Structures are given as C-alpha cells and as structure tokens.
Amino acid sequence: MALDTETVRRIARLARIRVPEDDLAPLADELSHIMNWVEQLDAVDTSNIAALTSVADIRLPQREDKVNDGGAPEKVLANAPDRQGNFFAVPKVVE
Amino acid sequence: MSDLTRLTIAEARDGLAAKQFTAEELARAHIKAMEATRDLNAFVTETPEIALLRAKESDARRAKGAVASGMDGIPTAVKDLFCTEGVRTTASSHMLEDFVPTYESTVSMNLRKAGSVMLGKTNMDEFAMGSANITSYFGPVKNPWRLNDGKDRVPGGSSGGSAAAVAAHAAMCATGSDTGGSIRQPAAFCGIVGLKPTYGRCSRWGMVAFASSLDQAGPMTRSVRDAAIMMQAMVGYDPKDSTMANEPIPDFEAALKGSVKGLKVGIPAEYRIDGMTKETEASWQAGIDWLKAAGAEPVEVSLPHTKDALAAYYIVAPAEASSNLARYDGVRYGLRESADDLTDMYEKTRAAGFGREVRRRIMIGTYVLSAGYYDAYYVKAQKVRALIAHEFAEAFKRADVLLTPTTPFPAFALGEKMDDPLQMYINDVFTVPASLAGLPAMSLPAGLSADGLPLGLHLIGKPFDEETVLRAGLAIEQAADFKMLPQLLRAGS
C-alpha cells in the first residue's frame, strides 16, 4: 500500500520524530517501498492459525509483592539531561 | 613465548592452568592487538585499565586456587549494547553517546563473575539495526578479511565490531546479540563461530532492547569448543527477565564428546534460493558430505514458508522496536535537544538522536501498530510466525538438527547494497526463520570463496538443544579444518 505524505506526517507525529516538510514525500516513497514488499504476506493463508503470542512455551513467573529494590535516587538520576533536586526536569508543560 | 593472541579460549585456559603465562600477560597482548587494529573501528570504547585490573584479580584468584571458571582470565570484548557499570554504553547511537549505566547487564555480570577480562565495548549497527555495521553513529567497521581490489569489506551486522575484533585476534571472544541474524551473519562474514542460543537461555536484563520477542545474547569465538565454554558463562536463570526459561543448563563442552553417528541432519529444500552464489551452494554441499562422512544421515525436510519469514520479521521487529525505543524521550537519560515545549523537545530529540535506518524502522513499526492497521500487519505477521514455528516443529520430527548456509553470499564491499533497504535485508534470509521460531542456531566457517572471503554454514537446533548444534558443529569444524587467517594478520600484508 502506498503511503501518502499526510499519513507519513501522522506517523511521524505518533512516533514523536520531527520530519522536515521537504522530507515527507521521499520518506513516503521509501516507506511505501517496504510496505509493498511486506504485503506478500497477504498471499499466505492464515485463516486457521492463531497468532503467536510467545515464542517460548513459558508461563509468566510471579514474584512476591514485596519491595526488593529502590532508594537510589542518585543512580536513577545519574544520566538525567536536567534535574531539580531528586526530580527529572522538563520544559514547562503548564502555563 | 608464542603470540598469546593466536590462542583459543580452550588453549589459553590450559596455558593459564599450567602457569605458562598469566592473565595479565594475556590481557597486555590483547590490549596491544586492540590498539594495533584500531583502523578496523571495531571498538567504540576501549577499557584497558579495566582489563588489567580484572586480569590481576584473575591471577590473584588463580594463585589462591580459586579459579572461577574456564573463562577466568580470558580477554573478552563486549558488544556496546550490554550495559556495563561505569562504562559508557552507546548501542552505537548518538542518542546514547554519553550514557554511562549505573548497573551491569546480567550477561556481562555473569561473564565478570566467571572471571572474564573485559577489553572494551564493540561497535555495532545503531540499536542493532543493520546487517553491515554501516548504521553506527561511530562509523562503519571494516572486515579484517579483504581482497586485493582496494575495497574494504563489511563485517556484517549488527555485531560487526565483535566479529571483526575476534577475527582480527584483538579479542579472544566477544559477546554478540542476535535479533534476526546479528550474531550469525557477521560471524559468517568474518570467518568465526557465532552461536545464538534458544530464546530464553540468556537474560535480556540490561541489554539495550531492539525487538524483545527476538533479542538473544550469545558467544562469538574462533572455535566451536570456545563457543561452548563462553556460552556456559553467559547463561543462567535470571528472575529479572520475565521471558527467561527456567530450564536445566547442560554442560555444553561435555556435549562435544558425543559422536554424530546416526544423527539426522535435515536439509530444507526451500533454502535453495535465487541469488545464492554457486560457492555458497558448494560449501553447503561440502557440509552435508562432511557430516555424512562422520556418520550422520542427511534427510530432506520442507519449510514451505521460509520465503515469507523476512517479510514477517520486518513487521514484527520494527513494531517491537517502535515500542521499545519510545523510552528515548530526552527526559531520563540520553540526548536532549532543547526546546520551549515538551512535545517539541521529544520530536527534536528523537530526530537528532536516531540515525536514518532507526528512524525508518520506528516509523514502519508505528505504522503497522497504528489504529486500523494492527490486524492487517502485526497480527498477520504473528500468524505467519506461528506457521513458521510449526513448520520447524514438523521438520524436527524427522531431523535432529538442520543444516543451511548462513548467508546467500560472502561479505560485500563497503558502500554496496546501501541504496535500497530491501537489498540489505536479504542478508538475513537464512537466519531470520530460526529467530522467529526462537530456535538455537550457530554459524561456523566452512571455507573460503574463490577470491578468498569466508563462507559460513548454519546449524539450527530444537529448542534448548544447543548440545546437538555444538556437536554437529564440531564435526563440521574438524572436517573443514578452517585455519586461515584474515589477510590483515598475514605476514607481509
């Protein structure tokens, strides 16, 4: 399926990746090329197949509902681009 | 003393035990080799101080008679997507250029506890997305195997730095990670052994995530025995990875003692594809003949949906990647581009931090998961994946292990196959199906093409049966007798 520039603009927005206006059309061609190729799967009959949910036959393990880690704000914040006290700081979101 | 960088892990283990040399001497020899091969760009970060420190600790343990494992004192390179405490971990991305983890991944911690000596962090395709190591923010890696045409060959990817370092004898072994072939394809291109264990064997905790239902760590070495020794030190149940299998762990090296007599080796007809070189086909036939001569029995098996595996993979992997990589938002760690408004900051940061291939895959993944398309693409791909897994299970009713080529062609020149992503994706046509089914698989060198580039053979096993893969691999290794050194290391070159 061919993706138009409007769709690419929408995906870029969903993915939170800034795409300059001039790049939208070439990117649409590029992504369409890949999507056209993966559409070969339409020819595969999967009418009686359940989608695979886990490749390994394992049950999700459970642990006791107990705190087993924490209390390390310096480690958690060590790579923060910006911080205030023990908080991550971001650009202002409310006026 | 002979060149310590020429030893296998098994030989170094014996030499250390016999006090022929120390771990410190081993480390120094490899640090020198690492520095001498810098032109390959195999390492993003070298850690000689850590190597010497851990080597000395290893020697001290040995002096006390407290050797930790067969890996104690072994110089090891670590792919730069295993988080290493206090050592920057970049996944070869601008996004994580300055990221210094405050914790150690389970796999690299297991190796540390086993006594292995970290030499540095190896270059890779950005976020493990690539098959030629050309998407790295830190520049491409060169394959130590080269021809006389003046062009550098790619080492494969995504674990291209690990493969190049091991092939160039700058490291005795390296960790890799494999999502669709990222251990096996570079191993084939660089003439080394690369083993992707069964999904769930190695903990994914502390590994920079690409596609969580596919990612699996594994060893990259210069012999099958070394792969068994190194793998032993990497595995182990870890409650911090909820998808880990709590299966008994065999003695992998002991598995090499068995014979392949009577072993049924499945040959999937569908792997004979257009675009495979004649030499690749010939080396596949040689592999069949070698196993037959060792007493194994080739059997034809059929995996009809092999041709659809790649397309299914390029829906599933980008979908999971788009979700995993959502965490890079410029807030908690990694790059941040400044902006006045939060959404603006996210969008600018992600546009600047991710390279072209990563952005492309995030966009594809976002699209196939978006409202209205989820069933048509993602669910469809997971159904095809179930079909592929089922076909493998059927094939394993007739065969104990499968033999195929690792790649349709040997290493190509840097700069080739770069215009069209689909051309690049073909590299993984033989490795992706086993990834989708979570099966253990190994590539090992089988010989050279006429012009002198390594060709790899690929063994695929039943779930949690790495032992048969290793045993069959050893039989091929003994018959192939692959002793060639890359041109880079030959005298006079």
Coordinates of C-alpha atoms in Angstrom, one line a residue:
Chain A
M1 CA 0.0 0.0 0.0
A2 CA 1.3 3.4 -0.9
L3 CA 1.7 5.8 2.0
D4 CA 0.9 9.5 1.2
T5 CA 2.6 12.4 2.8
E6 CA -0.3 13.0 5.1
T7 CA 0.0 9.5 6.5
V8 CA 3.7 9.9 7.0
R9 CA 3.1 13.2 8.8
R10 CA 0.7 11.5 11.1
I11 CA 3.1 8.6 11.8
A12 CA 6.0 11.0 12.4
R13 CA 3.7 12.8 14.9
L14 CA 2.8 9.5 16.6
A15 CA 6.4 8.4 16.8
R16 CA 7.4 11.9 18.1
I17 CA 10.1 12.3 15.4
R18 CA 10.3 15.7 13.7
V19 CA 10.4 15.3 9.9
P20 CA 11.0 18.4 7.9
E21 CA 8.3 19.2 5.4
D22 CA 10.6 18.6 2.4
D23 CA 11.5 15.1 3.6
L24 CA 7.9 13.9 3.8
A25 CA 7.5 12.9 0.1
P26 CA 10.8 11.0 -0.3
L27 CA 10.1 9.3 3.1
A28 CA 6.6 8.3 1.9
D29 CA 8.2 6.6 -1.2
E30 CA 10.8 4.8 1.0
L31 CA 8.2 3.5 3.5
S32 CA 5.8 2.6 0.7
H33 CA 8.5 0.5 -1.0
I34 CA 9.0 -1.5 2.2
M35 CA 5.2 -1.8 2.9
N36 CA 4.6 -3.0 -0.7
W37 CA 7.2 -5.7 -0.1
V38 CA 5.8 -7.0 3.3
E39 CA 2.4 -7.2 1.7
Q40 CA 3.5 -10.5 0.1
L41 CA 2.1 -11.9 3.4
D42 CA -1.4 -11.3 2.2
A43 CA -0.9 -14.3 -0.1
V44 CA -0.3 -16.6 2.9
D45 CA -3.4 -18.5 4.1
T46 CA -3.6 -18.0 7.9
S47 CA -7.4 -18.5 8.3
N48 CA -7.0 -21.3 10.8
I49 CA -3.9 -20.1 12.5
A50 CA -3.8 -18.4 15.9
A51 CA -1.3 -15.5 16.1
L52 CA 1.8 -16.4 18.0
T53 CA 2.0 -14.7 21.4
S54 CA 5.1 -16.2 22.9
V55 CA 7.9 -18.0 21.0
A56 CA 8.9 -19.9 24.1
D57 CA 6.5 -22.2 25.9
I58 CA 6.8 -20.5 29.3
R59 CA 4.4 -19.1 31.8
L60 CA 5.0 -15.7 33.1
P61 CA 6.6 -16.1 36.5
Q62 CA 5.3 -14.2 39.5
R63 CA 7.2 -12.9 42.5
E64 CA 6.2 -11.9 46.0
D65 CA 4.6 -8.5 46.1
K66 CA 7.5 -7.1 48.1
V67 CA 9.8 -4.1 47.6
N68 CA 13.2 -5.6 46.7
D69 CA 15.0 -2.6 45.3
G70 CA 15.0 1.2 45.4
G71 CA 16.2 4.1 47.5
A72 CA 18.9 5.0 44.9
P73 CA 17.9 8.4 43.6
E74 CA 21.4 9.4 42.6
K75 CA 21.8 6.2 40.5
V76 CA 18.4 6.8 38.9
L77 CA 19.2 10.5 38.1
A78 CA 22.8 10.0 37.2
N79 CA 22.2 10.3 33.4
A80 CA 19.4 12.9 33.6
P81 CA 19.8 15.6 31.0
D82 CA 18.3 18.0 33.5
R83 CA 17.2 17.7 37.1
Q84 CA 15.9 19.7 40.0
G85 CA 16.6 18.1 43.4
N86 CA 15.5 14.5 43.1
F87 CA 13.3 15.1 40.1
F88 CA 13.8 14.9 36.3
A89 CA 13.3 18.4 34.9
V90 CA 11.5 19.0 31.6
P91 CA 10.4 22.1 29.7
K92 CA 7.3 23.8 31.2
V93 CA 4.1 22.0 30.4
V94 CA 1.5 24.2 32.1
E95 CA 1.3 28.0 32.0
Chain B
M1 CA 56.6 -17.3 24.2
S2 CA 54.4 -17.7 21.1
D3 CA 51.8 -15.0 20.3
L4 CA 49.2 -15.1 23.0
T5 CA 46.6 -13.6 20.7
R6 CA 46.7 -16.7 18.5
L7 CA 45.3 -19.0 21.3
T8 CA 41.7 -20.3 21.5
I9 CA 39.9 -20.0 24.9
A10 CA 40.5 -23.7 25.5
E11 CA 44.2 -23.3 24.8
A12 CA 44.5 -20.2 27.0
R13 CA 42.6 -21.9 29.8
D14 CA 45.1 -24.8 29.7
G15 CA 48.1 -22.4 29.4
L16 CA 46.9 -20.4 32.4
A17 CA 46.3 -23.6 34.4
A18 CA 49.8 -24.8 33.5
K19 CA 51.2 -21.4 34.6
Q20 CA 52.8 -20.9 31.1
F21 CA 51.6 -17.3 31.2
T22 CA 49.4 -15.1 33.4
A23 CA 46.1 -13.4 32.8
E24 CA 47.9 -10.1 32.9
E25 CA 50.2 -11.2 30.1
L26 CA 47.2 -12.3 28.1
A27 CA 45.4 -9.0 28.7
R28 CA 48.5 -7.0 27.7
A29 CA 48.9 -8.9 24.5
H30 CA 45.3 -8.3 23.6
I31 CA 45.4 -4.6 24.5
K32 CA 48.3 -4.3 22.2
A33 CA 46.4 -6.1 19.4
M34 CA 43.3 -4.0 20.0
E35 CA 45.4 -0.8 19.6
A36 CA 47.2 -2.2 16.5
T37 CA 43.9 -2.9 14.8
R38 CA 42.2 0.4 15.5
D39 CA 41.8 1.0 11.8
L40 CA 39.1 -1.6 11.8
N41 CA 37.0 0.7 14.1
A42 CA 35.8 -2.5 15.9
F43 CA 35.7 -0.8 19.4
V44 CA 33.6 2.2 20.4
T45 CA 35.3 2.3 23.8
E46 CA 38.5 0.6 24.9
T47 CA 38.8 -0.3 28.6
P48 CA 42.5 -1.3 29.0
E49 CA 42.5 -0.2 32.7
I50 CA 39.6 -2.4 33.5
A51 CA 41.2 -5.3 31.5
L52 CA 44.4 -5.0 33.5
L53 CA 42.6 -4.7 36.8
R54 CA 40.4 -7.8 36.2
A55 CA 43.4 -9.7 34.8
K56 CA 45.3 -9.1 38.0
E57 CA 42.3 -10.1 40.0
S58 CA 42.2 -13.3 37.9
D59 CA 45.8 -14.0 38.6
A60 CA 45.3 -13.5 42.3
R61 CA 42.3 -15.9 42.3
R62 CA 44.4 -18.5 40.5
A63 CA 47.3 -18.1 43.0
K64 CA 44.8 -18.9 45.8
G65 CA 43.5 -21.9 43.8
A66 CA 40.1 -20.2 43.5
V67 CA 39.7 -20.1 39.7
A68 CA 36.1 -19.0 38.9
S69 CA 35.5 -20.9 35.6
G70 CA 37.0 -21.8 32.2
M71 CA 36.6 -18.2 31.3
D72 CA 38.8 -16.9 34.2
G73 CA 41.4 -14.5 32.7
I74 CA 40.0 -14.7 29.2
P75 CA 40.2 -11.4 27.2
T76 CA 36.7 -10.6 26.1
A77 CA 35.1 -7.9 24.1
V78 CA 31.6 -6.8 24.9
K79 CA 29.1 -5.6 22.3
D80 CA 28.1 -2.0 23.2
L81 CA 24.5 -2.8 23.9
F82 CA 25.3 -4.7 27.2
C83 CA 25.0 -2.1 30.0
T84 CA 28.3 -2.0 31.8
E85 CA 28.5 -0.3 35.2
G86 CA 30.6 2.9 34.9
V87 CA 31.5 2.3 31.3
R88 CA 29.5 4.2 28.7
T89 CA 27.1 2.1 26.7
T90 CA 26.0 3.7 23.4
A91 CA 24.3 1.0 21.2
S92 CA 26.4 2.9 18.6
S93 CA 23.8 5.7 18.7
H94 CA 24.1 9.5 19.1
M95 CA 21.1 9.1 21.4
L96 CA 23.2 7.2 24.0
E97 CA 26.6 8.7 23.2
D98 CA 27.1 9.9 26.8
F99 CA 25.1 7.2 28.6
V100 CA 27.0 5.7 31.5
P101 CA 25.0 2.9 33.1
T102 CA 24.9 2.7 36.9
Y103 CA 24.3 -1.1 36.7
E104 CA 25.7 -4.1 34.8
S105 CA 23.6 -6.3 32.5
T106 CA 23.1 -9.9 33.7
V107 CA 25.1 -11.4 30.8
S108 CA 28.1 -9.2 31.2
M109 CA 27.8 -9.7 35.0
N110 CA 27.8 -13.4 34.6
L111 CA 30.9 -13.1 32.5
R112 CA 32.5 -10.9 35.1
K113 CA 31.7 -13.4 37.8
A114 CA 33.2 -16.2 35.6
G115 CA 36.4 -14.2 35.6
S116 CA 36.4 -12.9 32.1
V117 CA 38.5 -9.8 31.4
M118 CA 36.7 -7.0 29.5
L119 CA 38.8 -5.3 26.9
G120 CA 36.3 -2.8 25.7
K121 CA 32.9 -2.2 24.1
T122 CA 32.5 -3.1 20.4
N123 CA 31.0 -1.1 17.6
M124 CA 27.7 -2.3 16.1
D125 CA 24.8 -1.2 13.9
E126 CA 22.8 1.5 15.6
F127 CA 20.5 -0.1 18.1
A128 CA 21.4 -3.4 16.4
M129 CA 19.5 -2.4 13.3
G130 CA 21.6 -3.4 10.3
S131 CA 23.5 -6.2 8.5
A132 CA 26.7 -4.5 7.6
N133 CA 27.7 -2.3 10.5
I134 CA 27.2 0.8 8.4
T135 CA 24.5 2.4 10.5
S136 CA 26.7 3.0 13.5
Y137 CA 27.0 6.7 14.7
F138 CA 30.7 6.0 15.3
G139 CA 31.3 5.0 11.7
P140 CA 31.5 1.7 9.9
V141 CA 33.6 -1.3 11.0
K142 CA 36.0 -2.9 8.5
N143 CA 36.2 -6.6 8.0
P144 CA 39.8 -7.9 8.6
W145 CA 39.2 -10.1 5.6
R146 CA 40.0 -8.1 2.5
L147 CA 40.8 -8.7 -1.2
N148 CA 43.4 -7.1 -3.4
D149 CA 40.9 -4.7 -5.0
G150 CA 41.5 -1.9 -2.5
K151 CA 37.9 -2.0 -1.3
D152 CA 37.1 -2.7 2.4
R153 CA 34.5 -5.5 3.1
V154 CA 31.8 -5.0 5.6
P155 CA 32.0 -7.3 8.7
G156 CA 28.2 -7.9 8.7
G157 CA 26.0 -6.8 11.5
S158 CA 24.7 -5.9 13.8
S159 CA 27.5 -7.4 15.9
G160 CA 30.1 -6.3 13.4
G161 CA 32.6 -4.9 15.8
S162 CA 32.5 -8.1 17.9
A163 CA 33.0 -10.3 14.8
A164 CA 35.9 -8.1 13.5
A165 CA 37.6 -7.9 16.8
V166 CA 37.6 -11.7 17.3
A167 CA 38.6 -12.4 13.6
A168 CA 41.5 -9.9 14.0
H169 CA 42.6 -11.6 17.2
A170 CA 42.1 -8.3 19.1
A171 CA 39.9 -10.2 21.4
M172 CA 39.8 -13.9 22.2
C173 CA 36.0 -13.8 22.2
A174 CA 33.1 -11.4 22.2
T175 CA 29.5 -11.1 23.2
G176 CA 27.0 -10.6 20.5
S177 CA 23.3 -10.2 20.3
D178 CA 21.0 -11.7 17.7
T179 CA 17.6 -10.5 16.7
G180 CA 17.4 -11.7 13.1
G181 CA 20.9 -12.9 12.5
S182 CA 23.1 -10.3 14.2
I183 CA 25.5 -12.9 15.7
R184 CA 25.4 -15.4 12.9
Q185 CA 25.7 -13.3 9.8
P186 CA 28.7 -11.2 11.0
A187 CA 30.3 -14.5 12.2
A188 CA 29.9 -15.9 8.7
F189 CA 31.3 -12.7 7.1
C190 CA 34.4 -12.7 9.4
G191 CA 35.1 -16.4 9.4
I192 CA 34.4 -17.0 13.1
V193 CA 31.9 -19.0 15.2
G194 CA 28.7 -17.3 16.4
L195 CA 26.0 -19.0 18.4
K196 CA 22.5 -17.7 19.1
P197 CA 21.1 -19.7 21.9
T198 CA 17.4 -20.7 22.3
Y199 CA 15.2 -17.7 23.1
G200 CA 15.1 -17.6 26.9
R201 CA 18.6 -19.1 27.6
C202 CA 20.4 -15.8 28.2
S203 CA 18.9 -13.0 30.3
R204 CA 18.0 -9.9 28.4
W205 CA 18.2 -7.7 31.5
G206 CA 20.5 -4.8 31.0
M207 CA 20.7 -5.3 27.2
V208 CA 19.6 -2.3 25.1
A209 CA 16.4 -3.6 23.7
F210 CA 15.6 -3.8 20.0
A211 CA 12.8 -6.4 19.5
S212 CA 12.1 -8.1 22.8
S213 CA 10.5 -11.3 21.4
L214 CA 13.6 -12.0 19.3
D215 CA 16.6 -10.5 21.0
Q216 CA 19.1 -13.1 22.4
A217 CA 22.7 -12.8 23.6
G218 CA 25.3 -15.3 22.5
P219 CA 29.0 -16.0 22.2
M220 CA 31.3 -15.1 19.2
T221 CA 34.5 -17.1 19.2
R222 CA 37.1 -18.7 17.0
S223 CA 36.2 -22.3 17.7
V224 CA 33.1 -24.4 18.4
R225 CA 34.6 -25.5 21.8
D226 CA 35.2 -21.9 22.7
A227 CA 31.6 -21.1 21.9
A228 CA 30.6 -23.9 24.4
I229 CA 32.9 -22.6 27.1
M230 CA 31.9 -19.0 26.7
M231 CA 28.2 -19.8 26.5
Q232 CA 28.4 -21.7 29.8
A233 CA 29.5 -18.4 31.4
M234 CA 26.7 -16.3 29.9
V235 CA 23.6 -18.4 30.7
G236 CA 21.7 -18.9 33.9
Y237 CA 18.2 -18.2 35.1
D238 CA 17.5 -14.6 36.0
P239 CA 14.2 -13.6 37.6
K240 CA 14.8 -10.0 36.3
D241 CA 13.9 -11.2 32.8
S242 CA 10.3 -12.5 32.8
T243 CA 10.7 -14.3 29.4
M244 CA 13.6 -16.4 30.7
A245 CA 13.2 -20.2 30.6
N246 CA 14.0 -21.9 33.8
E247 CA 15.4 -24.9 32.0
P248 CA 18.2 -27.1 33.3
I249 CA 21.6 -26.0 32.0
P250 CA 23.7 -28.7 30.5
D251 CA 27.5 -28.8 30.4
F252 CA 27.9 -27.5 26.9
E253 CA 31.5 -28.5 26.5
A254 CA 30.8 -32.1 27.6
A255 CA 28.3 -32.3 24.8
L256 CA 31.2 -32.1 22.3
K257 CA 32.3 -35.6 23.4
G258 CA 29.4 -37.3 21.7
S259 CA 29.5 -38.6 18.1
V260 CA 27.3 -37.5 15.2
K261 CA 26.9 -41.2 14.1
G262 CA 23.2 -41.7 13.2
L263 CA 22.4 -38.0 13.7
K264 CA 19.6 -37.0 11.3
V265 CA 20.6 -33.8 9.6
G266 CA 17.7 -32.0 7.9
I267 CA 18.3 -30.2 4.6
P268 CA 15.5 -27.7 3.9
A269 CA 14.8 -27.6 0.2
E270 CA 13.4 -24.1 0.4
Y271 CA 16.8 -22.6 1.3
R272 CA 18.0 -23.1 -2.3
I273 CA 17.1 -19.6 -3.3
D274 CA 17.9 -17.4 -6.3
G275 CA 20.6 -15.0 -5.5
M276 CA 22.7 -17.6 -3.6
T277 CA 26.2 -17.8 -5.1
K278 CA 27.5 -21.1 -6.6
E279 CA 30.2 -21.2 -4.0
T280 CA 27.7 -20.9 -1.2
E281 CA 25.8 -23.8 -2.6
A282 CA 29.0 -25.8 -3.0
S283 CA 30.0 -25.1 0.6
W284 CA 26.6 -26.2 1.7
Q285 CA 27.0 -29.5 -0.2
A286 CA 30.5 -29.9 1.4
G287 CA 28.9 -29.5 4.8
I288 CA 26.4 -32.2 4.0
D289 CA 29.2 -34.5 2.8
W290 CA 31.3 -33.9 5.9
L291 CA 28.5 -34.8 8.2
K292 CA 27.7 -37.8 6.1
A293 CA 31.3 -38.9 6.3
A294 CA 31.2 -38.6 10.1
G295 CA 28.3 -41.0 10.2
A296 CA 25.3 -38.6 10.1
E297 CA 22.3 -39.1 7.9
P298 CA 21.1 -36.3 5.7
V299 CA 17.3 -36.1 5.3
E300 CA 15.2 -33.8 3.1
V301 CA 12.9 -31.6 5.1
S302 CA 10.4 -28.9 3.9
L303 CA 9.9 -25.5 5.4
P304 CA 7.4 -24.0 2.8
H305 CA 7.0 -20.6 4.4
T306 CA 10.7 -19.8 4.5
K307 CA 10.1 -17.2 1.8
D308 CA 7.7 -15.3 4.0
A309 CA 9.9 -15.2 7.1
L310 CA 11.8 -12.0 6.1
A311 CA 8.6 -10.0 5.4
A312 CA 7.1 -11.2 8.8
Y313 CA 10.3 -10.2 10.5
Y314 CA 10.2 -6.7 9.0
I315 CA 6.8 -6.2 10.6
V316 CA 7.4 -7.8 14.0
A317 CA 10.8 -6.4 14.6
P318 CA 10.1 -2.7 13.7
A319 CA 6.8 -3.0 15.7
E320 CA 8.6 -4.1 18.8
A321 CA 11.4 -1.6 18.2
S322 CA 9.0 1.4 17.9
S323 CA 7.6 0.4 21.3
N324 CA 11.0 -0.2 22.9
L325 CA 12.6 2.9 21.6
A326 CA 9.7 5.1 22.8
R327 CA 11.8 5.3 26.0
Y328 CA 14.3 7.7 24.4
D329 CA 12.5 10.9 25.1
G330 CA 15.3 13.1 26.4
V331 CA 13.9 13.1 29.9
R332 CA 15.6 10.5 32.0
Y333 CA 18.8 9.7 30.1
G334 CA 20.3 10.1 26.7
L335 CA 20.4 13.0 24.4
R336 CA 18.1 16.0 24.8
E337 CA 17.6 18.8 22.3
S338 CA 16.5 22.0 23.9
A339 CA 13.0 23.3 23.1
D340 CA 10.4 25.5 24.7
D341 CA 7.7 23.0 24.8
L342 CA 7.7 19.3 25.8
T343 CA 6.4 17.8 22.6
D344 CA 8.8 19.9 20.6
M345 CA 11.6 18.6 22.8
Y346 CA 10.6 15.0 22.2
E347 CA 10.4 15.4 18.5
K348 CA 13.6 17.3 18.1
T349 CA 15.5 15.0 20.4
R350 CA 14.4 11.9 18.6
A351 CA 15.0 13.4 15.1
A352 CA 18.6 14.3 16.2
G353 CA 19.4 11.2 18.3
F354 CA 18.3 8.4 15.9
G355 CA 20.0 7.7 12.6
R356 CA 18.2 7.1 9.3
E357 CA 17.7 3.4 9.5
V358 CA 16.5 3.6 13.1
R359 CA 14.0 6.4 12.3
R360 CA 12.8 4.3 9.3
R361 CA 12.1 1.3 11.4
I362 CA 10.4 3.3 14.2
M363 CA 8.1 4.8 11.5
I364 CA 7.3 1.4 10.0
G365 CA 6.7 0.0 13.4
T366 CA 4.5 2.9 14.4
Y367 CA 2.5 2.5 11.2
V368 CA 1.9 -1.3 11.5
L369 CA 0.7 -0.8 15.1
S370 CA -1.4 2.2 14.4
A371 CA -5.2 2.1 14.7
G372 CA -6.8 0.3 11.7
Y373 CA -3.7 -1.4 10.6
Y374 CA -2.8 -3.6 13.6
D375 CA -4.7 -6.7 12.4
A376 CA -3.7 -6.4 8.8
Y377 CA 0.0 -6.2 9.6
Y378 CA 1.1 -7.1 13.1
V379 CA -1.4 -9.9 13.8
K380 CA -1.0 -11.2 10.3
A381 CA 2.8 -11.3 10.8
Q382 CA 2.4 -13.1 14.1
K383 CA 0.2 -15.7 12.4
V384 CA 2.8 -16.3 9.7
R385 CA 5.4 -16.5 12.5
A386 CA 3.2 -19.2 14.1
L387 CA 3.2 -21.1 10.8
I388 CA 6.9 -20.9 10.5
A389 CA 7.4 -22.1 14.1
H390 CA 5.0 -25.0 13.4
E391 CA 6.9 -26.0 10.2
F392 CA 10.2 -26.2 12.2
A393 CA 8.5 -28.4 14.8
E394 CA 7.3 -30.7 12.0
A395 CA 10.8 -30.8 10.4
F396 CA 12.3 -31.7 13.8
K397 CA 10.1 -34.8 13.9
R398 CA 12.3 -36.1 11.1
A399 CA 15.6 -34.4 11.8
D400 CA 17.7 -33.8 14.9
V401 CA 19.4 -30.6 13.5
L402 CA 19.1 -28.6 10.3
L403 CA 22.0 -27.5 8.1
T404 CA 21.8 -24.5 5.7
P405 CA 24.2 -21.8 4.6
T406 CA 24.4 -18.8 7.0
T407 CA 24.1 -16.2 4.2
P408 CA 23.4 -16.3 0.4
F409 CA 26.7 -14.6 -0.4
P410 CA 30.0 -13.7 1.4
A411 CA 31.0 -10.2 2.7
F412 CA 30.3 -7.4 0.2
A413 CA 32.3 -4.2 -0.2
L414 CA 31.6 -1.2 1.9
G415 CA 29.2 1.1 0.0
E416 CA 27.4 -1.7 -1.8
K417 CA 23.8 -2.6 -1.2
M418 CA 23.2 0.7 0.5
D419 CA 20.6 2.4 -1.8
D420 CA 17.8 0.0 -1.2
P421 CA 17.0 -1.3 2.3
L422 CA 15.3 -4.4 0.9
Q423 CA 18.6 -5.4 -0.7
M424 CA 20.3 -5.2 2.7
Y425 CA 17.5 -7.2 4.4
I426 CA 18.3 -10.2 2.1
N427 CA 21.4 -10.8 4.1
D428 CA 19.3 -12.3 6.9
V429 CA 17.1 -14.5 4.7
F430 CA 18.6 -17.8 6.2
T431 CA 19.0 -16.6 9.8
V432 CA 15.6 -14.9 10.3
P433 CA 13.4 -18.0 10.3
A434 CA 15.2 -19.6 13.3
S435 CA 14.9 -16.2 15.1
L436 CA 11.2 -16.1 14.5
A437 CA 10.8 -19.6 16.0
G438 CA 13.2 -18.9 18.9
L439 CA 15.5 -21.8 18.0
P440 CA 19.2 -22.1 18.8
A441 CA 21.4 -21.7 15.7
M442 CA 25.1 -21.4 15.0
S443 CA 27.3 -20.2 12.2
L444 CA 30.7 -21.5 11.7
P445 CA 33.4 -21.1 9.0
A446 CA 33.3 -23.7 6.3
G447 CA 35.9 -22.4 3.8
L448 CA 36.7 -19.6 1.5
S449 CA 35.2 -18.3 -1.7
A450 CA 37.4 -18.5 -4.8
D451 CA 38.5 -14.9 -4.2
G452 CA 39.3 -15.5 -0.5
L453 CA 36.3 -14.5 1.7
P454 CA 34.9 -16.7 4.4
L455 CA 31.7 -18.7 3.9
G456 CA 29.6 -19.8 6.8
L457 CA 27.5 -22.9 7.5
H458 CA 24.5 -22.6 9.7
L459 CA 23.1 -25.3 12.1
I460 CA 19.6 -24.9 13.6
G461 CA 18.6 -27.0 16.6
K462 CA 15.5 -27.9 18.5
P463 CA 14.5 -25.7 21.4
F464 CA 17.1 -25.9 24.2
D465 CA 19.2 -28.4 22.3
E466 CA 22.3 -26.3 21.8
E467 CA 24.2 -29.5 22.6
T468 CA 23.3 -31.2 19.2
V469 CA 24.1 -27.9 17.4
L470 CA 27.5 -27.8 19.0
R471 CA 28.2 -31.5 18.4
A472 CA 27.3 -31.3 14.7
G473 CA 29.3 -28.0 14.6
L474 CA 32.4 -29.7 15.9
A475 CA 32.2 -32.4 13.3
I476 CA 32.0 -29.8 10.5
E477 CA 34.8 -27.8 12.1
Q478 CA 37.1 -30.8 12.2
A479 CA 36.3 -31.7 8.6
A480 CA 36.5 -28.1 7.3
D481 CA 39.8 -27.6 9.1
F482 CA 39.4 -23.8 8.7
K483 CA 42.8 -22.4 9.8
M484 CA 43.1 -19.4 7.5
L485 CA 44.0 -16.0 9.0
P486 CA 42.4 -12.9 7.6
Q487 CA 44.7 -11.0 5.2
L488 CA 45.1 -8.3 7.8
L489 CA 47.1 -10.7 10.0
R490 CA 49.2 -12.5 7.4
A491 CA 52.9 -11.8 7.4
G492 CA 53.9 -9.2 4.8
S493 CA 50.4 -7.7 4.4

